[in-house]
mmCIF file of C-alpha atoms in Angstrom:
data_model
loop_
_atom_site.group_PDB
_atom_site.id
_atom_site.type_symbol
_atom_site.label_atom_id
_atom_site.label_comp_id
_atom_site.label_asym_id
_atom_site.label_seq_id
_atom_site.Cartn_x
_atom_site.Cartn_y
_atom_site.Cartn_z
ATOM 1 C CA MET Z 897 98.467 101.319 71.789
ATOM 2 C CA ASP Z 898 98.739 97.540 71.605
ATOM 3 C CA LEU Z 899 96.695 96.321 74.587
ATOM 4 C CA GLN Z 900 98.639 93.057 74.896
ATOM 5 C CA ILE Z 901 101.887 94.993 75.241
ATOM 6 C CA ALA Z 902 100.168 97.366 77.682
ATOM 7 C CA LEU Z 903 98.974 94.435 79.804
ATOM 8 C CA LYS Z 904 102.416 92.819 79.865
ATOM 9 C CA SER Z 905 104.015 96.159 80.749
ATOM 10 C CA ALA Z 906 101.521 96.743 83.572
ATOM 11 C CA GLN Z 907 102.168 93.247 84.914
ATOM 12 C CA ARG Z 908 105.934 93.803 84.795
ATOM 13 C CA ALA Z 909 105.513 97.173 86.537
ATOM 14 C CA CYS Z 910 103.483 95.518 89.297
ATOM 15 C CA GLN Z 911 106.103 92.794 89.713
ATOM 16 C CA GLU Z 912 108.826 95.424 90.149
ATOM 17 C CA ALA Z 913 106.714 97.311 92.703
ATOM 18 C CA ARG Z 914 105.945 94.053 94.508
ATOM 19 C CA LYS Z 915 109.672 93.339 94.962
ATOM 20 C CA ILE Z 916 110.163 96.755 96.546
ATOM 21 C CA GLN Z 917 107.137 96.387 98.792
ATOM 22 C CA LEU Z 918 108.083 92.928 100.026
ATOM 23 C CA ALA Z 919 111.600 94.167 100.790
ATOM 24 C CA HIS Z 920 110.116 96.929 102.983
ATOM 25 C CA PHE Z 921 107.211 94.990 104.536
ATOM 26 C CA GLY Z 922 107.578 94.283 108.225
ATOM 27 C CA GLY Z 923 110.615 96.519 108.606
ATOM 28 C CA LEU Z 924 111.075 100.020 109.872
ATOM 29 C CA LEU Z 925 109.422 102.462 107.482
ATOM 30 C CA ARG Z 926 109.799 106.169 106.989
ATOM 31 C CA VAL Z 927 106.173 107.277 106.915
ATOM 32 C CA SER Z 928 104.762 110.762 106.328
ATOM 33 C CA ASP Z 929 101.228 111.908 107.016
ATOM 34 C CA LYS Z 930 99.363 113.314 103.993
ATOM 35 C CA GLY Z 931 96.612 114.587 106.272
ATOM 36 C CA ILE Z 932 93.144 113.611 105.089
ATOM 37 C CA GLU Z 933 94.752 111.653 102.231
ATOM 38 C CA GLY Z 934 96.364 109.172 104.654
ATOM 39 C CA LEU Z 935 99.957 108.019 104.849
ATOM 40 C CA VAL Z 936 102.839 107.817 102.404
ATOM 41 C CA SER Z 937 105.857 105.597 102.999
ATOM 42 C CA GLU Z 938 109.224 105.167 101.366
ATOM 43 C CA ALA Z 939 107.814 101.952 99.856
ATOM 44 C CA ASP Z 940 104.994 103.974 98.217
ATOM 45 C CA VAL Z 941 107.404 106.421 96.611
ATOM 46 C CA LYS Z 942 109.949 103.819 95.462
ATOM 47 C CA SER Z 943 107.180 101.576 94.103
ATOM 48 C CA GLU Z 944 105.725 104.443 92.117
ATOM 49 C CA GLU Z 945 109.150 105.283 90.698
ATOM 50 C CA ALA Z 946 109.634 101.659 89.593
ATOM 51 C CA ILE Z 947 106.180 101.491 88.012
ATOM 52 C CA ARG Z 948 106.738 104.767 86.188
ATOM 53 C CA LYS Z 949 110.106 103.585 84.841
ATOM 54 C CA VAL Z 950 108.685 100.348 83.389
ATOM 55 C CA LEU Z 951 105.621 102.006 81.853
ATOM 56 C CA LEU Z 952 107.573 104.881 80.323
ATOM 57 C CA GLU Z 953 110.117 102.487 78.827
ATOM 58 C CA ALA Z 954 107.283 100.668 77.035
ATOM 59 C CA PHE Z 955 105.167 103.735 76.214
ATOM 60 C CA PRO Z 956 107.237 106.940 76.435
ATOM 61 C CA GLU Z 957 104.442 108.951 74.814
ATOM 62 C CA ILE Z 958 101.858 108.043 77.485
ATOM 63 C CA PRO Z 959 102.052 110.009 80.754
ATOM 64 C CA VAL Z 960 102.053 108.205 84.098
ATOM 65 C CA TYR Z 961 100.197 109.911 86.949
ATOM 66 C CA GLY Z 962 100.826 108.507 90.399
ATOM 67 C CA GLU Z 963 99.212 109.188 93.733
ATOM 68 C CA GLU Z 964 102.512 109.977 95.427
ATOM 69 C CA GLU Z 965 103.668 112.282 92.634
ATOM 70 C CA VAL Z 966 100.510 114.326 93.137
ATOM 71 C CA PHE Z 967 101.191 114.386 96.890
ATOM 72 C CA LEU Z 968 104.680 115.718 96.190
ATOM 73 C CA GLY Z 969 103.184 118.638 94.250
ATOM 74 C CA LYS Z 970 103.713 117.465 90.685
ATOM 75 C CA ASP Z 971 100.018 117.540 89.793
ATOM 76 C CA SER Z 972 98.965 117.992 86.181
ATOM 77 C CA GLN Z 973 95.958 117.382 83.967
ATOM 78 C CA LEU Z 974 95.195 113.917 82.644
ATOM 79 C CA GLN Z 975 95.465 113.361 78.933
ATOM 80 C CA GLU Z 976 93.146 111.229 76.821
ATOM 81 C CA THR Z 977 95.410 108.195 77.215
ATOM 82 C CA SER Z 978 97.213 108.022 80.556
ATOM 83 C CA TRP Z 979 98.376 105.585 83.186
ATOM 84 C CA VAL Z 980 96.908 106.356 86.640
ATOM 85 C CA VAL Z 981 98.698 104.567 89.463
ATOM 86 C CA ASP Z 982 98.268 104.007 93.188
ATOM 87 C CA PRO Z 983 101.519 102.164 93.886
ATOM 88 C CA LEU Z 984 100.576 100.944 97.350
ATOM 89 C CA ASP Z 985 96.843 100.992 97.999
ATOM 90 C CA GLY Z 986 96.543 100.266 101.698
ATOM 91 C CA THR Z 987 99.559 102.043 103.155
ATOM 92 C CA THR Z 988 98.005 102.068 106.632
ATOM 93 C CA ASN Z 989 97.792 98.263 106.632
ATOM 94 C CA PHE Z 990 101.258 97.983 105.103
ATOM 95 C CA ALA Z 991 102.817 100.280 107.718
ATOM 96 C CA ALA Z 992 101.087 98.359 110.526
ATOM 97 C CA GLY Z 993 102.391 95.012 109.246
ATOM 98 C CA ILE Z 994 98.956 93.849 108.083
ATOM 99 C CA PRO Z 995 99.400 91.922 104.811
ATOM 100 C CA TYR Z 996 96.422 93.398 102.951
ATOM 101 C CA TRP Z 997 97.320 95.965 100.302
ATOM 102 C CA ALA Z 998 97.256 96.239 96.524
ATOM 103 C CA ILE Z 999 98.959 97.840 93.562
ATOM 104 C CA SER Z 1000 96.336 99.741 91.581
#
């Protein structure tokens, strides 16, 4: 894997997720409770889908494991080289309109 291409792909994936998150921030959100794991919103799921799309376009051979995918029951074992994504780290803040969250 070319790390420069990986970095540029990760940055592009984050930019796509950011657009989705900013479009949802401060509005009415559909939020589900994951129990002890916290909350999941529509912005979480859509952000993860966008990140996955960008990363798989650049590196189709490298699996992408996302927090929300695992929550939805699509858990699987990590491979030696993998992308591990938390598309909206800080969903509680995000849902409450507090502008402190990250894409991890």
